[in-house]
mmJSON file of the N, C-alpha and C atoms, coordinates in Angstrom:
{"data_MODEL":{"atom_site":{
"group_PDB":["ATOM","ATOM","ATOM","ATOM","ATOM","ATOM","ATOM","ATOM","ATOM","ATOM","ATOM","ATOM","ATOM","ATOM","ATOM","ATOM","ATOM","ATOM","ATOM","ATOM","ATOM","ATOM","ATOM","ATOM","ATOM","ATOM","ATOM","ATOM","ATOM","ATOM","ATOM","ATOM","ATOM","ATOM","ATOM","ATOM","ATOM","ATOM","ATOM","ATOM","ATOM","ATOM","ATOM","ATOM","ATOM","ATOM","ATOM","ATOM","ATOM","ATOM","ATOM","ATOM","ATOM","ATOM","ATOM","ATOM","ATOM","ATOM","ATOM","ATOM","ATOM","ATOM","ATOM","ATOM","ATOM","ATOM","ATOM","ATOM","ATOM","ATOM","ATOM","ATOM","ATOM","ATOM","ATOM","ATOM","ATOM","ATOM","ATOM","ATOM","ATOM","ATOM","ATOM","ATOM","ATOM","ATOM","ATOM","ATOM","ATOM","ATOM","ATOM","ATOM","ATOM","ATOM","ATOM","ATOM","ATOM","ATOM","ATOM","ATOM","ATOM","ATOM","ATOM","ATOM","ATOM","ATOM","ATOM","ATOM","ATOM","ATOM","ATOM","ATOM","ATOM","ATOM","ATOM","ATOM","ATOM","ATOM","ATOM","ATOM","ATOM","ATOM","ATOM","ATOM","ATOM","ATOM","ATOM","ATOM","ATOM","ATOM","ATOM","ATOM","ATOM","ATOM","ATOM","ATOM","ATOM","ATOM","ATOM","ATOM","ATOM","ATOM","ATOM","ATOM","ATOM","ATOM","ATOM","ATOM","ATOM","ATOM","ATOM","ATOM","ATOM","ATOM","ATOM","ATOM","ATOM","ATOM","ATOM","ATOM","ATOM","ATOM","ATOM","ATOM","ATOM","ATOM","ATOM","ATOM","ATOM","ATOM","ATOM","ATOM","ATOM","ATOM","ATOM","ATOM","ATOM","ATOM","ATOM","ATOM","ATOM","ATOM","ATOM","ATOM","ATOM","ATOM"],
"id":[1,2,3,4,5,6,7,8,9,10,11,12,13,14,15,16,17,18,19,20,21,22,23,24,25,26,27,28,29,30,31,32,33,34,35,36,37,38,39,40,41,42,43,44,45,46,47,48,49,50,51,52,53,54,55,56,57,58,59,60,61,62,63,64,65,66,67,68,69,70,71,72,73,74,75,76,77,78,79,80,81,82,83,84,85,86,87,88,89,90,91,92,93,94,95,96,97,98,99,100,101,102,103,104,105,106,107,108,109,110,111,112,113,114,115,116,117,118,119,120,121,122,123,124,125,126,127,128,129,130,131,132,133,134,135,136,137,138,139,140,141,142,143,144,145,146,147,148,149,150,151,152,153,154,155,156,157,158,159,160,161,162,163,164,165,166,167,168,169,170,171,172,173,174,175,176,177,178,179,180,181,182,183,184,185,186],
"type_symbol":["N","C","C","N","C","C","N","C","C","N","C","C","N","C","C","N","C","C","N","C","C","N","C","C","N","C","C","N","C","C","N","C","C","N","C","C","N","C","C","N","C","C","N","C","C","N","C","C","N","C","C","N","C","C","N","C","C","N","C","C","N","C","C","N","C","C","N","C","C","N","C","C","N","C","C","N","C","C","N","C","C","N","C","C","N","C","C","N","C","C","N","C","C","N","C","C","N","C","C","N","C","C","N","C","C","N","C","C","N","C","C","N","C","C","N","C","C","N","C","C","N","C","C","N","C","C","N","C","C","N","C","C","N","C","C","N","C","C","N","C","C","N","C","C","N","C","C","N","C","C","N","C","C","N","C","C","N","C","C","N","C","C","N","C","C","N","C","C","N","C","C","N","C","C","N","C","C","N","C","C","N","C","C","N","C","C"],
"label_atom_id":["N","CA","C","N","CA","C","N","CA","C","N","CA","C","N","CA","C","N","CA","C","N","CA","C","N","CA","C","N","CA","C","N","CA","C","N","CA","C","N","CA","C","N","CA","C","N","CA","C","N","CA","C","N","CA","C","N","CA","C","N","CA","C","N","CA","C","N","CA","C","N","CA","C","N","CA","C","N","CA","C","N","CA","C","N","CA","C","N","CA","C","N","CA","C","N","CA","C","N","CA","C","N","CA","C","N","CA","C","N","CA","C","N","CA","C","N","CA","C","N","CA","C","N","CA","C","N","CA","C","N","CA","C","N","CA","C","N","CA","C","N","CA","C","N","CA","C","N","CA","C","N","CA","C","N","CA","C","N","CA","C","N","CA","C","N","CA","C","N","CA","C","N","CA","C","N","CA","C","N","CA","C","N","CA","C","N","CA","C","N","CA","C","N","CA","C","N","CA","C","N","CA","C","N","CA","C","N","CA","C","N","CA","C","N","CA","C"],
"label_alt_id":[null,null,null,null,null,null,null,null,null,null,null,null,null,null,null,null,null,null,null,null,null,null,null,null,null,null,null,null,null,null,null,null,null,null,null,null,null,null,null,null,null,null,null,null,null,null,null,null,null,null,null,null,null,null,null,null,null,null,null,null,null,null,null,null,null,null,null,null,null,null,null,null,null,null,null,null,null,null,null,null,null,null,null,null,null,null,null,null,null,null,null,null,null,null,null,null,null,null,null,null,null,null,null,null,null,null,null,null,null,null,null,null,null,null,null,null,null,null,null,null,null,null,null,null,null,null,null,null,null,null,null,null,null,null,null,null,null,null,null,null,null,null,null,null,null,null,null,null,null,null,null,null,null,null,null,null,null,null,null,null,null,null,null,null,null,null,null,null,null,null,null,null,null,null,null,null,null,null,null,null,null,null,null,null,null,null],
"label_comp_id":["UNK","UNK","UNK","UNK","UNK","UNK","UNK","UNK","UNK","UNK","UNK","UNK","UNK","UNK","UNK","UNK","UNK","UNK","UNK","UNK","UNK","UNK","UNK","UNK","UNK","UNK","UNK","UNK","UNK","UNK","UNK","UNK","UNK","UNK","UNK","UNK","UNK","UNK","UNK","UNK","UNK","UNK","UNK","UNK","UNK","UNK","UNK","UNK","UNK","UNK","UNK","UNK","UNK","UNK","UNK","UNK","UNK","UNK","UNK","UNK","UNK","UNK","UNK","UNK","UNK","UNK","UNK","UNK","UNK","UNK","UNK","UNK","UNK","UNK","UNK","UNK","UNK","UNK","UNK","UNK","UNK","UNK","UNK","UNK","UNK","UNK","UNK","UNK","UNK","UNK","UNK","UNK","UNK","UNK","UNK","UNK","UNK","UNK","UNK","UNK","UNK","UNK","UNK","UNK","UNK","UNK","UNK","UNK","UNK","UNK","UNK","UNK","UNK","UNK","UNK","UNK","UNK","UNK","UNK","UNK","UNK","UNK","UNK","UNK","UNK","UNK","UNK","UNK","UNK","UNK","UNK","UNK","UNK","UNK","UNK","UNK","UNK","UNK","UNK","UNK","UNK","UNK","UNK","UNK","UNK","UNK","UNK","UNK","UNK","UNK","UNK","UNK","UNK","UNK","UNK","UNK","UNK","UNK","UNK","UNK","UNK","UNK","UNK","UNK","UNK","UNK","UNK","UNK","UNK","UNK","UNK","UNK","UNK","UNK","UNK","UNK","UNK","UNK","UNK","UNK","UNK","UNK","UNK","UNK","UNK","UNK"],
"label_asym_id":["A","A","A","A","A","A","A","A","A","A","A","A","A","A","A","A","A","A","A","A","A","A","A","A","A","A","A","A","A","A","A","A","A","A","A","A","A","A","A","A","A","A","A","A","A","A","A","A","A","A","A","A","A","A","A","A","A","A","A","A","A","A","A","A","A","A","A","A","A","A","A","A","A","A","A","A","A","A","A","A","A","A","A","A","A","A","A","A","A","A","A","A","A","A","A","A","A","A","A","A","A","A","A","A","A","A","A","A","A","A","A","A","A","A","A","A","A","A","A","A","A","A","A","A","A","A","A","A","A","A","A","A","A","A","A","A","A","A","A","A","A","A","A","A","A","A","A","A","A","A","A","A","A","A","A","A","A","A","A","A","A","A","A","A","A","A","A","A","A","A","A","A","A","A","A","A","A","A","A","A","A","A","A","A","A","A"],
"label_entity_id":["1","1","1","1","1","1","1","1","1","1","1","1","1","1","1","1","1","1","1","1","1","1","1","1","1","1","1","1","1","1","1","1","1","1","1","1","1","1","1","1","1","1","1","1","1","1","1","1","1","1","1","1","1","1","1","1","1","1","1","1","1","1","1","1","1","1","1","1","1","1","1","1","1","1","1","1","1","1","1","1","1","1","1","1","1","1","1","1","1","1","1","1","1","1","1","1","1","1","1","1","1","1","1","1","1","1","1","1","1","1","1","1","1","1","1","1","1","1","1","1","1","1","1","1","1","1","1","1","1","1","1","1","1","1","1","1","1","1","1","1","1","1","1","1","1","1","1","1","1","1","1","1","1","1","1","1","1","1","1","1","1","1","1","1","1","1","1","1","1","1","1","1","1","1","1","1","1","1","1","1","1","1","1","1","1","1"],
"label_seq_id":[1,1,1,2,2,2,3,3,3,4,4,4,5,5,5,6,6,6,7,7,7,8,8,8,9,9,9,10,10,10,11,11,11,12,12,12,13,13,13,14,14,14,15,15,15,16,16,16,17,17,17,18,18,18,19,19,19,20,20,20,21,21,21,22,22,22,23,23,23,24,24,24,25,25,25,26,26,26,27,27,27,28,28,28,29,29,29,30,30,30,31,31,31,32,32,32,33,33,33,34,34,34,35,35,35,36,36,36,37,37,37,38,38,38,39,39,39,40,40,40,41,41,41,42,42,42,43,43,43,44,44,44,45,45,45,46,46,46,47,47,47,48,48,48,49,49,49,50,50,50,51,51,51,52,52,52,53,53,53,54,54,54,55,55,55,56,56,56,57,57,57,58,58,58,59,59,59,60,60,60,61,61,61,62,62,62],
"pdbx_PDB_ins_code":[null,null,null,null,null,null,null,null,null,null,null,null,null,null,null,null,null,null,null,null,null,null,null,null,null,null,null,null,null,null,null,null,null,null,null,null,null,null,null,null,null,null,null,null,null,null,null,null,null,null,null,null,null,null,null,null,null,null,null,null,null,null,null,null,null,null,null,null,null,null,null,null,null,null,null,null,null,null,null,null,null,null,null,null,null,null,null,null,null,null,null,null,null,null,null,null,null,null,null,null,null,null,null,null,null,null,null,null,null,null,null,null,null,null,null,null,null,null,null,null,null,null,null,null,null,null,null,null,null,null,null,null,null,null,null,null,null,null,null,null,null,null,null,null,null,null,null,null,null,null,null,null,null,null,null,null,null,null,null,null,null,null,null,null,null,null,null,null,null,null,null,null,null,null,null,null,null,null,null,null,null,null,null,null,null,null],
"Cartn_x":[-34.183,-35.06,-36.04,-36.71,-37.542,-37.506,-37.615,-37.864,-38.817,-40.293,-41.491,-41.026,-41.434,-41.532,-43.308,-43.38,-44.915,-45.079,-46.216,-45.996,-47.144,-46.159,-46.83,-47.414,-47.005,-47.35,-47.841,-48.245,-49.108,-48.824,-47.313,-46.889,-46.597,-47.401,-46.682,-45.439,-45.096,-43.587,-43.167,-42.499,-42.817,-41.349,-42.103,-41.032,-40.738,-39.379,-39.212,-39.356,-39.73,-40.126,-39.666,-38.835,-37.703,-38.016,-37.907,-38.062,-36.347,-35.853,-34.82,-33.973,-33.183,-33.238,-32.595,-33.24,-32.883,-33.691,-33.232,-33.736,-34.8,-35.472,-36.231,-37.116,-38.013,-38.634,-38.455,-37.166,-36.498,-37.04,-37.266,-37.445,-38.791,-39.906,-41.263,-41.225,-40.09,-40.208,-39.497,-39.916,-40.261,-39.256,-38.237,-37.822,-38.391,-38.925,-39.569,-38.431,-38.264,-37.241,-37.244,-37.205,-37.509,-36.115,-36.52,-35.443,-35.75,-34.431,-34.505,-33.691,-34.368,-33.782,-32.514,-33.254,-31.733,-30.695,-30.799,-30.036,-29.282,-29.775,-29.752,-28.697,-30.116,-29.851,-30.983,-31.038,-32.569,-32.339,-33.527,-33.601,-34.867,-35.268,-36.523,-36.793,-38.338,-39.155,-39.824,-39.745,-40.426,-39.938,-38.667,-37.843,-38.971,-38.642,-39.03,-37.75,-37.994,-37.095,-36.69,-35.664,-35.381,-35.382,-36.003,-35.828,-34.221,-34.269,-32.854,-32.26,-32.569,-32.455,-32.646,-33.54,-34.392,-35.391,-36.251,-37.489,-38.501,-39.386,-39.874,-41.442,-41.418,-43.115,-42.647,-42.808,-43.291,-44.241,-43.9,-45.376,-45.762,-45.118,-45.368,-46.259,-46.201,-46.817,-48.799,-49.365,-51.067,-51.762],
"Cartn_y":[98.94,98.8,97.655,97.621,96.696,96.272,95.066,94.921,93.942,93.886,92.957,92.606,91.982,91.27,91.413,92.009,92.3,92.341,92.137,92.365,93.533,94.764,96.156,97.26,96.348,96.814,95.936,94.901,93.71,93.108,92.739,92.281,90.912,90.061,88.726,88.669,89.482,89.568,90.156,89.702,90.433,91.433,92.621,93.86,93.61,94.412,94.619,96.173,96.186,97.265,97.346,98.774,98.842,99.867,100.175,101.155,101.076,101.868,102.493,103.283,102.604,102.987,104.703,105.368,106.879,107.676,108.842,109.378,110.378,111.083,111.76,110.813,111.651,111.283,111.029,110.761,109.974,107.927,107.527,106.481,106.285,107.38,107.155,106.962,107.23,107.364,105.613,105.294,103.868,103.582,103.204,102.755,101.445,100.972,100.027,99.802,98.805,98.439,96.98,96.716,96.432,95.26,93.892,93.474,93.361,93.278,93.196,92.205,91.035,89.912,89.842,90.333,90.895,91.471,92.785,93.388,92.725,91.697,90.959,91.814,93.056,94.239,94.854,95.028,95.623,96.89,97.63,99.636,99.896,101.355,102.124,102.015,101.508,100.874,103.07,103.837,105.032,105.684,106.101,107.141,108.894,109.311,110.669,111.668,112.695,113.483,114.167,114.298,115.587,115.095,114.061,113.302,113.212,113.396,113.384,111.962,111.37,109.407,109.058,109.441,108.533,107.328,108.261,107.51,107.221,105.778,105.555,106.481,106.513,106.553,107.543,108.454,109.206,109.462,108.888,108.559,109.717,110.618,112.436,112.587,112.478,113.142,112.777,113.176,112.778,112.794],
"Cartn_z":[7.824,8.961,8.724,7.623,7.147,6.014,5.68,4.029,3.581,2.761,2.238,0.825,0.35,-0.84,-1.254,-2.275,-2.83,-4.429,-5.132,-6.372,-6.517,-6.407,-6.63,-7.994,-8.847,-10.529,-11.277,-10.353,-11.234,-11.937,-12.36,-13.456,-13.231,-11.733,-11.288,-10.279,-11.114,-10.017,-8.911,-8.066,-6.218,-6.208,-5.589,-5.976,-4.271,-3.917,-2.738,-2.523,-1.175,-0.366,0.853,0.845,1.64,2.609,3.716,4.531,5.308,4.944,4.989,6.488,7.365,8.902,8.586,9.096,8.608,9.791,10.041,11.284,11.036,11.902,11.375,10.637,9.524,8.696,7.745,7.04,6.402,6.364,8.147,7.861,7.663,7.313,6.537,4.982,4.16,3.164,2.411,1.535,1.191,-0.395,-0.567,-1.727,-2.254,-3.494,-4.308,-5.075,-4.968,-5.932,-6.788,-8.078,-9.068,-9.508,-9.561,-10.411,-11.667,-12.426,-14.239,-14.636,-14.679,-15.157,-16.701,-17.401,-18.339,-18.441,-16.976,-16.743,-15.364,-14.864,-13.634,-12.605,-12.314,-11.452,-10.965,-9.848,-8.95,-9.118,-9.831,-9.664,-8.981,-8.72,-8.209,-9.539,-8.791,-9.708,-10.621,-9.012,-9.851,-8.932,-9.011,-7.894,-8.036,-6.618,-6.51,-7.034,-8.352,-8.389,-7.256,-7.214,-5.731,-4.46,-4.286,-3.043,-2.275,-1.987,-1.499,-1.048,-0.757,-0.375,-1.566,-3.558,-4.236,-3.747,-2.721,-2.454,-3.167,-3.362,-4.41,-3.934,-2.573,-1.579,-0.77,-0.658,0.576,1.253,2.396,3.073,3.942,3.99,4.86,3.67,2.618,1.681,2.187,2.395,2.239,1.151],
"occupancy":[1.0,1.0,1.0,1.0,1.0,1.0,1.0,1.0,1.0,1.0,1.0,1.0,1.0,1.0,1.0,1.0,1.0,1.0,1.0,1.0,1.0,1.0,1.0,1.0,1.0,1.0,1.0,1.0,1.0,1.0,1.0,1.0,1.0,1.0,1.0,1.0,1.0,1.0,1.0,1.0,1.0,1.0,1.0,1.0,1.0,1.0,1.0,1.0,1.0,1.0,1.0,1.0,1.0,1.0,1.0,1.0,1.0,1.0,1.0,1.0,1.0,1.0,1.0,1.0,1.0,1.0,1.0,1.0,1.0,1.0,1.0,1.0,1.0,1.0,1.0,1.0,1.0,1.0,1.0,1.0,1.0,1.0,1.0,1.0,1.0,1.0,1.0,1.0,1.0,1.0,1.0,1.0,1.0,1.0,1.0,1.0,1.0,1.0,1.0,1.0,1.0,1.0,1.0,1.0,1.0,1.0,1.0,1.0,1.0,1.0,1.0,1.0,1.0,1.0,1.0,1.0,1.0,1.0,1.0,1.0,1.0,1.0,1.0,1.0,1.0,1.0,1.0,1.0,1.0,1.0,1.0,1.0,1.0,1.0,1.0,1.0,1.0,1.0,1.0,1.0,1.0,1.0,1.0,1.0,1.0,1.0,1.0,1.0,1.0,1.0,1.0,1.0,1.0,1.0,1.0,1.0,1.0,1.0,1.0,1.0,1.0,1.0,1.0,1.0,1.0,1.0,1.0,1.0,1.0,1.0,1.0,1.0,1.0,1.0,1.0,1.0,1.0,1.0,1.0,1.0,1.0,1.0,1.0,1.0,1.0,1.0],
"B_iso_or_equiv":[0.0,0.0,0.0,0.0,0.0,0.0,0.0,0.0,0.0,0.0,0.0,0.0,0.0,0.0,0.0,0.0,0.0,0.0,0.0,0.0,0.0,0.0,0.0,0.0,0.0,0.0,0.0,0.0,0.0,0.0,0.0,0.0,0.0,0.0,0.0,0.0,0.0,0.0,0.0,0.0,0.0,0.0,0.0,0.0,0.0,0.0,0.0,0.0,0.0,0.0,0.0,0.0,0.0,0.0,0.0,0.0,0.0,0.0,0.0,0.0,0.0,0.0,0.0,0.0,0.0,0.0,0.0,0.0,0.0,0.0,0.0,0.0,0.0,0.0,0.0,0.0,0.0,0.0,0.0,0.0,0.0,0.0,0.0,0.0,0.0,0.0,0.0,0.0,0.0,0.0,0.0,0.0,0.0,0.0,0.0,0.0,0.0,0.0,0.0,0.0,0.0,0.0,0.0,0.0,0.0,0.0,0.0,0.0,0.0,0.0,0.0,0.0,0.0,0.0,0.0,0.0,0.0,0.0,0.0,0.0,0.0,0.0,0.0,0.0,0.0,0.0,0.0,0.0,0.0,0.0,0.0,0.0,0.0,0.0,0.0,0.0,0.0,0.0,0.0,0.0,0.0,0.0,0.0,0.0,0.0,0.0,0.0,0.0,0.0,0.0,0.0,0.0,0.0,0.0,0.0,0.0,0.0,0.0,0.0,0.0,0.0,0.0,0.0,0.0,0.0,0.0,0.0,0.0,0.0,0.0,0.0,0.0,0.0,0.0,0.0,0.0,0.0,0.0,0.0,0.0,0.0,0.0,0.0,0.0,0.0,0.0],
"pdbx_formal_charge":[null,null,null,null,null,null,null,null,null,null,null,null,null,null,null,null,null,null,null,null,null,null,null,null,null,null,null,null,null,null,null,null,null,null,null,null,null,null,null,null,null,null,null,null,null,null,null,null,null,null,null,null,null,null,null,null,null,null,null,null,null,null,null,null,null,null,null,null,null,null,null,null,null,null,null,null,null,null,null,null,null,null,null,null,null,null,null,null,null,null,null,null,null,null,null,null,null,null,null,null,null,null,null,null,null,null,null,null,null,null,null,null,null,null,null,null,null,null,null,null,null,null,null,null,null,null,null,null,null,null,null,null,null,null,null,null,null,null,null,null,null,null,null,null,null,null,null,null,null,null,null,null,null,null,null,null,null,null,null,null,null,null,null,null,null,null,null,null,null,null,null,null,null,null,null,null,null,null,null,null,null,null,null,null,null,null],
"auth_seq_id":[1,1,1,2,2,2,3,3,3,4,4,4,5,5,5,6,6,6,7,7,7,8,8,8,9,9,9,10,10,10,11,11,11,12,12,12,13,13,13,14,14,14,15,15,15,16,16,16,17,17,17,18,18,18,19,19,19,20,20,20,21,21,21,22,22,22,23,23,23,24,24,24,25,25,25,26,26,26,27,27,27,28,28,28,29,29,29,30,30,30,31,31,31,32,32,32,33,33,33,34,34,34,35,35,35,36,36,36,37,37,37,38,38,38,39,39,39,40,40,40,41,41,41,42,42,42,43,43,43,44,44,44,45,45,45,46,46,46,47,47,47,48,48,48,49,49,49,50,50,50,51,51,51,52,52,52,53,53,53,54,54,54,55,55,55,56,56,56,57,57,57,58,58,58,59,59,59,60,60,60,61,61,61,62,62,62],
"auth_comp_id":["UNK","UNK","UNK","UNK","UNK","UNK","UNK","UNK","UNK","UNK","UNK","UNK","UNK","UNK","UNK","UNK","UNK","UNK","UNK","UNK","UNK","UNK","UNK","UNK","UNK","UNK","UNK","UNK","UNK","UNK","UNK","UNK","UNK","UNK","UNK","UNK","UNK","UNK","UNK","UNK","UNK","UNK","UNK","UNK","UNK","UNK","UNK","UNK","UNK","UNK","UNK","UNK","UNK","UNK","UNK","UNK","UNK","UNK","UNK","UNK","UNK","UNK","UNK","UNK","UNK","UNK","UNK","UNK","UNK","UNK","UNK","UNK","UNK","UNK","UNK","UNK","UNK","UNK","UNK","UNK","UNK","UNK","UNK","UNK","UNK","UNK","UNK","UNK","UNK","UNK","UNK","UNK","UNK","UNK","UNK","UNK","UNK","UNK","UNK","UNK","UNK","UNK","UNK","UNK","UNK","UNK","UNK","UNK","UNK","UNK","UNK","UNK","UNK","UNK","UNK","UNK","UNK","UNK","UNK","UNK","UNK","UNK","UNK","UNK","UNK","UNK","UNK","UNK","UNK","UNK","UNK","UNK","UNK","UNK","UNK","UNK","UNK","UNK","UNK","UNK","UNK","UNK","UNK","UNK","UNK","UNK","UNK","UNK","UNK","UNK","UNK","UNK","UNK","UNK","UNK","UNK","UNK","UNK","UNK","UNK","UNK","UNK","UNK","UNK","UNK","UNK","UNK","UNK","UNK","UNK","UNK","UNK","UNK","UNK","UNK","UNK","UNK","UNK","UNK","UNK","UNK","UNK","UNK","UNK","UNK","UNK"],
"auth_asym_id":["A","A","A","A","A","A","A","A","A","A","A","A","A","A","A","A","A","A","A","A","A","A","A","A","A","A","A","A","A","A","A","A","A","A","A","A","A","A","A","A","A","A","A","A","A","A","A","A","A","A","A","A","A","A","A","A","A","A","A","A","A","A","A","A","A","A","A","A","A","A","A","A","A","A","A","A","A","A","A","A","A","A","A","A","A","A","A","A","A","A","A","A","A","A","A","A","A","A","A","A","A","A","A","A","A","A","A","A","A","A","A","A","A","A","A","A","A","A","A","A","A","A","A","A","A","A","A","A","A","A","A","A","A","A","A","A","A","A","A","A","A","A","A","A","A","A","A","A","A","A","A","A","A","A","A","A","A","A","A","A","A","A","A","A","A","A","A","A","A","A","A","A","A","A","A","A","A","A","A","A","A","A","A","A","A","A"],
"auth_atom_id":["N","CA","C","N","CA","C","N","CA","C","N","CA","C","N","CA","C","N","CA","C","N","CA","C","N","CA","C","N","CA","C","N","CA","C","N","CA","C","N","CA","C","N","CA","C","N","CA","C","N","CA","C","N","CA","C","N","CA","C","N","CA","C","N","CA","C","N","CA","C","N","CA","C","N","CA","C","N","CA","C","N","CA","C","N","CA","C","N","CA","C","N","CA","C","N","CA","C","N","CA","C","N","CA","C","N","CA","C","N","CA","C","N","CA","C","N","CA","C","N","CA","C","N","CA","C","N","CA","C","N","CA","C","N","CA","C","N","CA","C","N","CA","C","N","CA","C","N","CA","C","N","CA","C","N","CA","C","N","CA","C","N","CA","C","N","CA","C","N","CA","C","N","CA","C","N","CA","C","N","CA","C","N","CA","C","N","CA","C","N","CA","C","N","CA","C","N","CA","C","N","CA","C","N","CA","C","N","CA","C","N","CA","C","N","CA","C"],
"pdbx_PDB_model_num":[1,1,1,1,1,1,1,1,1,1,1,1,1,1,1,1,1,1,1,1,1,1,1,1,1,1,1,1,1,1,1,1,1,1,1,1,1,1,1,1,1,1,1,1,1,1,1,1,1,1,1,1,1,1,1,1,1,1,1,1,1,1,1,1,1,1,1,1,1,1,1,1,1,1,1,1,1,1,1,1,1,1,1,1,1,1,1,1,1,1,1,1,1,1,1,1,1,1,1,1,1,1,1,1,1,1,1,1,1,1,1,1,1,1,1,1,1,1,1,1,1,1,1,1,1,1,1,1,1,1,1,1,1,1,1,1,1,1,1,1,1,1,1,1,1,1,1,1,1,1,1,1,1,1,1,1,1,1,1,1,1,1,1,1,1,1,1,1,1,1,1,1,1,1,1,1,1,1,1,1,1,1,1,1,1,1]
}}}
């Protein structure tokens, strides 16, 4: 649905931030995702256990 480029852990480097087209409230919830230049492969930077998508943000959450 959407996707930013940000550097969200301060490390310099711009993480992407994904909002995910999903119905319901599914599309509130936010994957961060992380590239690794050695592994030259993008992961969740801090997945939610149990999440059912591996959302990094849930934004229902307050």
């Amino acid at each position: 649905k959407a996707v930013i480029a940000a550097d969200v852990d301060g490390d310099g480097r711009a993480e992407l931030i994904v909002q995910p087209d999903l119905p319901g409230t599914g599309g509130n919830d936010l994957w961060v995702m992380k590239y690794d230049p050695s592994r030259r492969a993008w992961a969740h930077l801090s997945p939610m256990a149990g999440h059912p998508f591996g959302a990094d943000v849930n934004c229902d959450l307050g």
